[in-house]
mmCIF file of C-alpha atoms in Angstrom:
data_model
loop_
_atom_site.group_PDB
_atom_site.id
_atom_site.type_symbol
_atom_site.label_atom_id
_atom_site.label_comp_id
_atom_site.label_asym_id
_atom_site.label_seq_id
_atom_site.Cartn_x
_atom_site.Cartn_y
_atom_site.Cartn_z
ATOM 1 C CA UNK A 669 -10.154 -2.574 -22.622
ATOM 2 C CA UNK A 670 -13.804 -2.106 -21.640
ATOM 3 C CA UNK A 671 -15.380 0.836 -23.427
ATOM 4 C CA UNK A 672 -16.202 3.721 -21.098
ATOM 5 C CA UNK A 673 -16.967 7.287 -21.962
ATOM 6 C CA UNK A 674 -16.493 10.700 -20.414
ATOM 7 C CA UNK A 675 -18.911 13.039 -22.171
ATOM 8 C CA UNK A 676 -19.801 16.727 -21.956
ATOM 9 C CA UNK A 677 -16.288 17.621 -20.841
ATOM 10 C CA UNK A 678 -15.872 21.347 -21.486
ATOM 11 C CA UNK A 679 -12.835 21.852 -23.738
ATOM 12 C CA UNK A 680 -11.788 25.192 -22.241
ATOM 13 C CA UNK A 681 -11.989 23.945 -18.658
ATOM 14 C CA UNK A 682 -10.215 20.718 -19.605
ATOM 15 C CA UNK A 683 -7.409 22.713 -21.252
ATOM 16 C CA UNK A 684 -6.920 24.734 -18.063
ATOM 17 C CA UNK A 685 -6.894 21.582 -15.937
ATOM 18 C CA UNK A 686 -4.363 19.916 -18.228
ATOM 19 C CA UNK A 687 -2.176 23.025 -18.191
ATOM 20 C CA UNK A 688 -1.833 22.870 -14.405
ATOM 21 C CA UNK A 689 0.102 19.583 -14.531
ATOM 22 C CA UNK A 690 1.955 19.948 -17.860
ATOM 23 C CA UNK A 691 5.097 21.536 -16.322
ATOM 24 C CA UNK A 692 5.978 18.081 -14.960
ATOM 25 C CA UNK A 693 5.693 16.293 -18.308
ATOM 26 C CA UNK A 694 8.987 15.628 -20.078
ATOM 27 C CA UNK A 695 9.124 16.143 -23.846
ATOM 28 C CA UNK A 696 11.867 13.537 -24.124
ATOM 29 C CA UNK A 697 12.573 10.727 -21.730
ATOM 30 C CA UNK A 698 14.026 7.236 -21.681
ATOM 31 C CA UNK A 699 10.802 6.376 -19.851
ATOM 32 C CA UNK A 700 7.911 7.041 -22.294
ATOM 33 C CA UNK A 701 5.428 7.068 -19.420
ATOM 34 C CA UNK A 702 6.953 10.364 -18.187
ATOM 35 C CA UNK A 703 5.845 12.096 -21.404
ATOM 36 C CA UNK A 704 2.255 11.122 -20.591
ATOM 37 C CA UNK A 705 -0.551 12.306 -18.381
ATOM 38 C CA UNK A 706 -2.799 9.849 -16.614
ATOM 39 C CA UNK A 707 -6.550 10.356 -17.081
ATOM 40 C CA UNK A 708 -9.306 8.840 -14.944
ATOM 41 C CA UNK A 709 -12.930 9.850 -14.517
ATOM 42 C CA UNK A 710 -15.221 8.655 -11.731
ATOM 43 C CA UNK A 711 -18.290 10.081 -10.012
ATOM 44 C CA UNK A 712 -18.504 13.138 -12.249
ATOM 45 C CA UNK A 713 -14.886 14.232 -11.875
ATOM 46 C CA UNK A 714 -11.958 13.847 -14.258
ATOM 47 C CA UNK A 715 -8.479 13.659 -12.686
ATOM 48 C CA UNK A 716 -5.364 14.518 -14.735
ATOM 49 C CA UNK A 717 -2.024 13.468 -13.205
ATOM 50 C CA UNK A 718 1.595 14.058 -14.236
ATOM 51 C CA UNK A 719 5.009 13.369 -12.708
ATOM 52 C CA UNK A 720 8.733 13.773 -13.354
ATOM 53 C CA UNK A 721 9.468 11.325 -10.492
ATOM 54 C CA UNK A 722 10.687 14.204 -8.289
ATOM 55 C CA UNK A 723 7.210 15.731 -8.094
ATOM 56 C CA UNK A 724 3.595 14.733 -8.708
ATOM 57 C CA UNK A 725 0.609 16.921 -9.587
ATOM 58 C CA UNK A 726 -3.043 16.084 -10.136
ATOM 59 C CA UNK A 727 -5.774 18.486 -11.201
ATOM 60 C CA UNK A 728 -9.490 17.839 -11.546
ATOM 61 C CA UNK A 729 -12.553 19.159 -13.337
ATOM 62 C CA UNK A 730 -16.213 18.203 -13.715
ATOM 63 C CA UNK A 731 -17.351 15.743 -16.374
ATOM 64 C CA UNK A 732 -20.115 13.266 -17.114
ATOM 65 C CA UNK A 733 -19.628 9.514 -17.190
ATOM 66 C CA UNK A 734 -16.592 7.417 -16.305
ATOM 67 C CA UNK A 735 -13.242 6.788 -17.943
ATOM 68 C CA UNK A 736 -10.959 3.949 -16.930
ATOM 69 C CA UNK A 737 -7.330 4.948 -16.114
ATOM 70 C CA UNK A 738 -5.329 5.587 -19.304
ATOM 71 C CA UNK A 739 -1.994 7.293 -20.036
ATOM 72 C CA UNK A 740 -1.610 9.372 -23.213
ATOM 73 C CA UNK A 741 1.025 11.673 -24.676
ATOM 74 C CA UNK A 742 0.634 15.054 -22.985
ATOM 75 C CA UNK A 743 1.610 17.277 -25.939
ATOM 76 C CA UNK A 744 -0.678 15.478 -28.393
ATOM 77 C CA UNK A 745 -3.592 15.719 -25.969
ATOM 78 C CA UNK A 746 -2.865 19.399 -25.285
ATOM 79 C CA UNK A 747 -2.944 20.155 -29.024
ATOM 80 C CA UNK A 748 -6.238 18.330 -29.586
ATOM 81 C CA UNK A 749 -7.960 19.980 -26.634
ATOM 82 C CA UNK A 750 -6.567 23.378 -27.632
ATOM 83 C CA UNK A 751 -8.265 23.308 -31.042
ATOM 84 C CA UNK A 752 -11.546 21.857 -29.766
ATOM 85 C CA UNK A 753 -14.608 23.988 -29.149
ATOM 86 C CA UNK A 754 -17.513 23.398 -26.799
ATOM 87 C CA UNK A 755 -17.535 19.893 -25.323
ATOM 88 C CA UNK A 756 -15.061 17.043 -25.767
ATOM 89 C CA UNK A 757 -15.841 13.319 -25.616
ATOM 90 C CA UNK A 758 -13.201 10.810 -24.538
ATOM 91 C CA UNK A 759 -13.629 7.147 -25.385
ATOM 92 C CA UNK A 760 -11.328 4.133 -24.899
ATOM 93 C CA UNK A 761 -11.672 1.861 -27.884
ATOM 94 C CA UNK A 762 -9.350 -0.846 -29.277
ATOM 95 C CA UNK A 763 -6.465 0.242 -27.057
ATOM 96 C CA UNK A 764 -6.748 3.839 -28.268
ATOM 97 C CA UNK A 765 -8.101 7.006 -26.665
ATOM 98 C CA UNK A 766 -10.620 8.502 -29.064
ATOM 99 C CA UNK A 767 -10.805 12.297 -28.672
ATOM 100 C CA UNK A 768 -13.950 13.727 -30.228
ATOM 101 C CA UNK A 769 -13.663 17.514 -30.302
ATOM 102 C CA UNK A 770 -12.501 19.358 -33.412
ATOM 103 C CA UNK A 771 -12.970 16.215 -35.470
ATOM 104 C CA UNK A 772 -12.021 12.758 -34.236
ATOM 105 C CA UNK A 773 -8.485 11.697 -33.277
ATOM 106 C CA UNK A 774 -7.115 8.465 -31.855
ATOM 107 C CA UNK A 775 -4.156 8.494 -29.461
ATOM 108 C CA UNK A 776 -2.045 5.521 -28.479
ATOM 109 C CA UNK A 777 -2.111 4.755 -24.776
ATOM 110 C CA UNK A 778 0.431 3.490 -22.283
ATOM 111 C CA UNK A 779 -0.636 0.965 -19.595
ATOM 112 C CA UNK A 780 -1.928 2.855 -16.569
ATOM 113 C CA UNK A 781 -0.287 0.349 -14.215
ATOM 114 C CA UNK A 782 3.127 1.576 -15.448
ATOM 115 C CA UNK A 783 2.440 5.112 -14.241
ATOM 116 C CA UNK A 784 4.437 5.921 -11.059
ATOM 117 C CA UNK A 785 2.446 5.613 -7.838
ATOM 118 C CA UNK A 786 1.576 8.758 -5.926
ATOM 119 C CA UNK A 787 3.620 8.851 -2.686
ATOM 120 C CA UNK A 788 1.613 7.591 0.271
ATOM 121 C CA UNK A 789 1.893 7.819 4.065
ATOM 122 C CA UNK A 790 4.504 9.160 6.424
ATOM 123 C CA UNK A 791 3.379 12.802 6.228
ATOM 124 C CA UNK A 792 1.900 14.940 8.986
ATOM 125 C CA UNK A 793 -0.218 18.064 8.698
ATOM 126 C CA UNK A 794 1.769 21.084 9.934
ATOM 127 C CA UNK A 795 -1.255 23.357 10.225
ATOM 128 C CA UNK A 796 0.274 26.283 8.349
ATOM 129 C CA UNK A 797 -1.879 28.724 6.403
ATOM 130 C CA UNK A 798 -1.303 28.018 2.708
ATOM 131 C CA UNK A 799 -1.558 31.647 1.608
ATOM 132 C CA UNK A 800 1.023 32.707 4.212
ATOM 133 C CA UNK A 801 3.477 30.029 3.118
ATOM 134 C CA UNK A 802 2.921 30.917 -0.551
ATOM 135 C CA UNK A 803 3.824 34.560 0.159
ATOM 136 C CA UNK A 804 7.031 33.482 1.874
ATOM 137 C CA UNK A 805 8.040 31.167 -0.965
ATOM 138 C CA UNK A 806 7.427 33.899 -3.546
ATOM 139 C CA UNK A 807 9.815 36.114 -1.616
ATOM 140 C CA UNK A 808 12.778 33.713 -1.700
ATOM 141 C CA UNK A 809 12.445 31.258 -4.609
ATOM 142 C CA UNK A 810 14.072 33.666 -7.080
ATOM 143 C CA UNK A 811 17.312 33.653 -5.061
ATOM 144 C CA UNK A 812 17.619 29.862 -5.289
ATOM 145 C CA UNK A 813 17.404 29.759 -9.081
ATOM 146 C CA UNK A 814 20.714 28.667 -10.590
ATOM 147 C CA UNK A 815 21.689 28.519 -14.273
ATOM 148 C CA UNK A 816 24.637 26.177 -13.804
ATOM 149 C CA UNK A 817 24.291 22.930 -15.742
ATOM 150 C CA UNK A 818 25.556 20.985 -12.755
ATOM 151 C CA UNK A 819 26.033 21.973 -9.145
ATOM 152 C CA UNK A 820 28.215 20.005 -6.806
ATOM 153 C CA UNK A 821 26.419 21.775 -3.971
ATOM 154 C CA UNK A 822 22.807 20.959 -4.838
ATOM 155 C CA UNK A 823 21.489 23.091 -1.970
ATOM 156 C CA UNK A 824 22.141 26.105 -4.206
ATOM 157 C CA UNK A 825 19.034 25.126 -6.154
ATOM 158 C CA UNK A 826 16.830 24.536 -3.104
ATOM 159 C CA UNK A 827 14.528 26.477 -0.810
ATOM 160 C CA UNK A 828 14.703 25.973 2.950
ATOM 161 C CA UNK A 829 11.427 26.185 4.887
ATOM 162 C CA UNK A 830 11.231 26.264 8.677
ATOM 163 C CA UNK A 831 7.913 26.589 10.477
ATOM 164 C CA UNK A 832 7.587 27.424 14.153
ATOM 165 C CA UNK A 833 4.635 27.841 16.515
ATOM 166 C CA UNK A 834 4.758 31.612 15.927
ATOM 167 C CA UNK A 835 6.493 32.093 12.564
ATOM 168 C CA UNK A 836 7.403 30.852 9.084
ATOM 169 C CA UNK A 837 10.972 31.231 7.828
ATOM 170 C CA UNK A 838 11.959 30.683 4.201
ATOM 171 C CA UNK A 839 15.439 31.023 2.721
ATOM 172 C CA UNK A 840 16.858 30.830 -0.775
ATOM 173 C CA UNK A 841 20.412 31.446 -1.979
ATOM 174 C CA UNK A 842 22.693 30.458 -4.854
ATOM 175 C CA UNK A 843 25.624 32.210 -3.050
ATOM 176 C CA UNK A 844 25.275 35.221 -5.368
ATOM 177 C CA UNK A 845 21.826 36.232 -4.155
ATOM 178 C CA UNK A 846 20.316 35.684 -0.731
ATOM 179 C CA UNK A 847 16.692 36.029 0.339
ATOM 180 C CA UNK A 848 15.181 35.364 3.728
ATOM 181 C CA UNK A 849 11.591 35.902 4.872
ATOM 182 C CA UNK A 850 10.423 35.830 8.484
ATOM 183 C CA UNK A 851 6.632 35.883 8.670
ATOM 184 C CA UNK A 852 4.623 35.801 11.930
ATOM 185 C CA UNK A 853 2.200 32.876 11.691
ATOM 186 C CA UNK A 854 0.910 29.825 13.529
ATOM 187 C CA UNK A 855 2.245 26.418 12.482
ATOM 188 C CA UNK A 856 3.638 23.188 13.863
ATOM 189 C CA UNK A 857 7.413 22.788 14.129
ATOM 190 C CA UNK A 858 8.956 21.523 10.874
ATOM 191 C CA UNK A 859 11.983 21.921 8.607
ATOM 192 C CA UNK A 860 12.287 20.818 4.974
ATOM 193 C CA UNK A 861 14.348 21.541 1.866
ATOM 194 C CA UNK A 862 12.968 21.200 -1.661
ATOM 195 C CA UNK A 863 14.201 22.008 -5.215
ATOM 196 C CA UNK A 864 13.386 25.564 -6.279
ATOM 197 C CA UNK A 865 12.356 24.311 -9.746
ATOM 198 C CA UNK A 866 9.134 23.045 -8.125
ATOM 199 C CA UNK A 867 8.452 26.215 -6.113
ATOM 200 C CA UNK A 868 5.887 27.577 -8.591
ATOM 201 C CA UNK A 869 3.981 24.298 -8.497
ATOM 202 C CA UNK A 870 3.773 24.394 -4.695
ATOM 203 C CA UNK A 871 2.847 28.090 -4.698
ATOM 204 C CA UNK A 872 -0.010 27.475 -7.148
ATOM 205 C CA UNK A 873 -1.452 24.788 -4.868
ATOM 206 C CA UNK A 874 -0.892 26.822 -1.690
ATOM 207 C CA UNK A 875 -2.760 29.812 -3.142
ATOM 208 C CA UNK A 876 -5.929 27.751 -3.547
ATOM 209 C CA UNK A 877 -8.688 27.881 -0.945
ATOM 210 C CA UNK A 878 -8.442 25.522 2.043
ATOM 211 C CA UNK A 879 -5.090 24.043 1.021
ATOM 212 C CA UNK A 880 -3.556 21.565 3.497
ATOM 213 C CA UNK A 881 0.224 21.163 3.893
ATOM 214 C CA UNK A 882 1.761 17.860 4.983
ATOM 215 C CA UNK A 883 5.456 17.143 5.560
ATOM 216 C CA UNK A 884 7.232 13.808 5.939
ATOM 217 C CA UNK A 885 10.773 12.500 5.798
ATOM 218 C CA UNK A 886 10.785 12.286 1.993
ATOM 219 C CA UNK A 887 7.923 14.394 0.608
ATOM 220 C CA UNK A 888 6.049 17.637 1.146
ATOM 221 C CA UNK A 889 2.494 17.693 -0.196
ATOM 222 C CA UNK A 890 -0.213 20.311 -0.645
ATOM 223 C CA UNK A 891 -3.820 19.225 -1.115
ATOM 224 C CA UNK A 892 -6.650 21.468 -2.292
ATOM 225 C CA UNK A 893 -10.085 20.710 -3.768
ATOM 226 C CA UNK A 894 -9.107 20.376 -7.436
ATOM 227 C CA UNK A 895 -5.308 20.483 -7.339
ATOM 228 C CA UNK A 896 -2.793 18.477 -5.336
ATOM 229 C CA UNK A 897 1.001 18.476 -5.423
ATOM 230 C CA UNK A 898 3.700 16.295 -3.863
ATOM 231 C CA UNK A 899 7.383 17.297 -4.090
ATOM 232 C CA UNK A 900 10.336 15.116 -3.151
ATOM 233 C CA UNK A 901 12.531 16.687 -0.498
ATOM 234 C CA UNK A 902 16.236 17.339 -1.002
ATOM 235 C CA UNK A 903 18.981 16.137 1.313
ATOM 236 C CA UNK A 904 19.189 18.649 4.156
ATOM 237 C CA UNK A 905 22.746 19.979 3.956
ATOM 238 C CA UNK A 906 21.910 23.657 3.966
ATOM 239 C CA UNK A 907 24.585 26.162 5.077
ATOM 240 C CA UNK A 908 24.312 28.013 8.374
ATOM 241 C CA UNK A 909 22.203 31.019 7.429
ATOM 242 C CA UNK A 910 22.625 32.593 10.868
ATOM 243 C CA UNK A 911 26.079 33.734 9.770
ATOM 244 C CA UNK A 912 24.422 35.952 7.172
ATOM 245 C CA UNK A 913 21.387 36.962 9.216
ATOM 246 C CA UNK A 914 23.411 37.960 12.267
ATOM 247 C CA UNK A 915 26.145 39.764 10.349
ATOM 248 C CA UNK A 916 26.389 43.460 11.148
ATOM 249 C CA UNK A 917 24.763 45.443 8.362
ATOM 250 C CA UNK A 918 26.630 48.388 6.832
ATOM 251 C CA UNK A 919 24.267 51.272 5.924
ATOM 252 C CA UNK A 920 24.503 52.535 2.343
ATOM 253 C CA UNK A 921 23.245 55.954 3.289
ATOM 254 C CA UNK A 922 20.244 57.762 1.850
ATOM 255 C CA UNK A 923 19.131 56.763 -1.653
ATOM 256 C CA UNK A 924 17.051 58.915 -3.984
ATOM 257 C CA UNK A 925 14.090 56.630 -4.754
ATOM 258 C CA UNK A 926 13.064 58.620 -7.834
ATOM 259 C CA UNK A 927 16.545 58.451 -9.323
ATOM 260 C CA UNK A 928 16.807 54.750 -8.551
ATOM 261 C CA UNK A 929 13.516 54.009 -10.309
ATOM 262 C CA UNK A 930 14.615 56.080 -13.304
ATOM 263 C CA UNK A 931 17.828 54.058 -13.524
ATOM 264 C CA UNK A 932 15.890 50.814 -13.456
ATOM 265 C CA UNK A 933 13.638 52.147 -16.214
ATOM 266 C CA UNK A 934 16.663 52.977 -18.365
ATOM 267 C CA UNK A 935 18.123 49.493 -17.892
ATOM 268 C CA UNK A 936 14.812 47.925 -18.853
ATOM 269 C CA UNK A 937 14.536 50.068 -21.968
ATOM 270 C CA UNK A 938 18.042 48.956 -23.011
ATOM 271 C CA UNK A 939 17.043 45.287 -22.599
ATOM 272 C CA UNK A 940 19.492 44.790 -19.756
ATOM 273 C CA UNK A 941 16.760 44.097 -17.247
ATOM 274 C CA UNK A 942 16.467 40.873 -15.317
ATOM 275 C CA UNK A 943 13.471 40.516 -12.952
#
């Protein structure tokens, strides 16, 4: 490999950038490349990318110099950056990534050409406000979380998003809990279903300034200045939620809010509390 260097890379900022994509890195995998992050520095910006094949994430931070694309073990790199202070130098030398921070360490690298390709094309901007969509997803993602090891009905682990010219609708349910948010907003017409395990990743990107949402037949992506995410869509076999939404509600009567809060406090104190 040619020797190229990325110098004056702040360790604390680099650690935060790396942490944004680490949730997608697998600790164990039959594909070693999935335990790695891809690093590349050009024009004063370092890009860190990770994937689990069902989602991609790339985060960026400022640096000096260039670094050719390399793939290194994510946990080893996280440890080395975590103990470094001040600036970190990265250098490719003799098919190793030399990390000069708290001492000098050499990490084995995987060929960058083996790293999965970021999904391209086929997506259209839906013009939805990222902050509005993030609020809606936060309101329903919890209801789509499922602890079953295997679900025959995979929609139980997914979030349904429908955008309309005047509203955003998000729904999540595992058949035990149900959450639905209707939020007045301006957006193009779209409908997509994605795994709830990637909801936090999408929300983090949506909460950033000037985020842009694109939806295609296979992927939904969110692009911001220093963080971008692409999540593979699930097969759209969601149940008819109108049956629930249009069902006649039965009033419970008047509840004492103070007593209810006290009960919740007691449950929490007894360690029987689930958020």
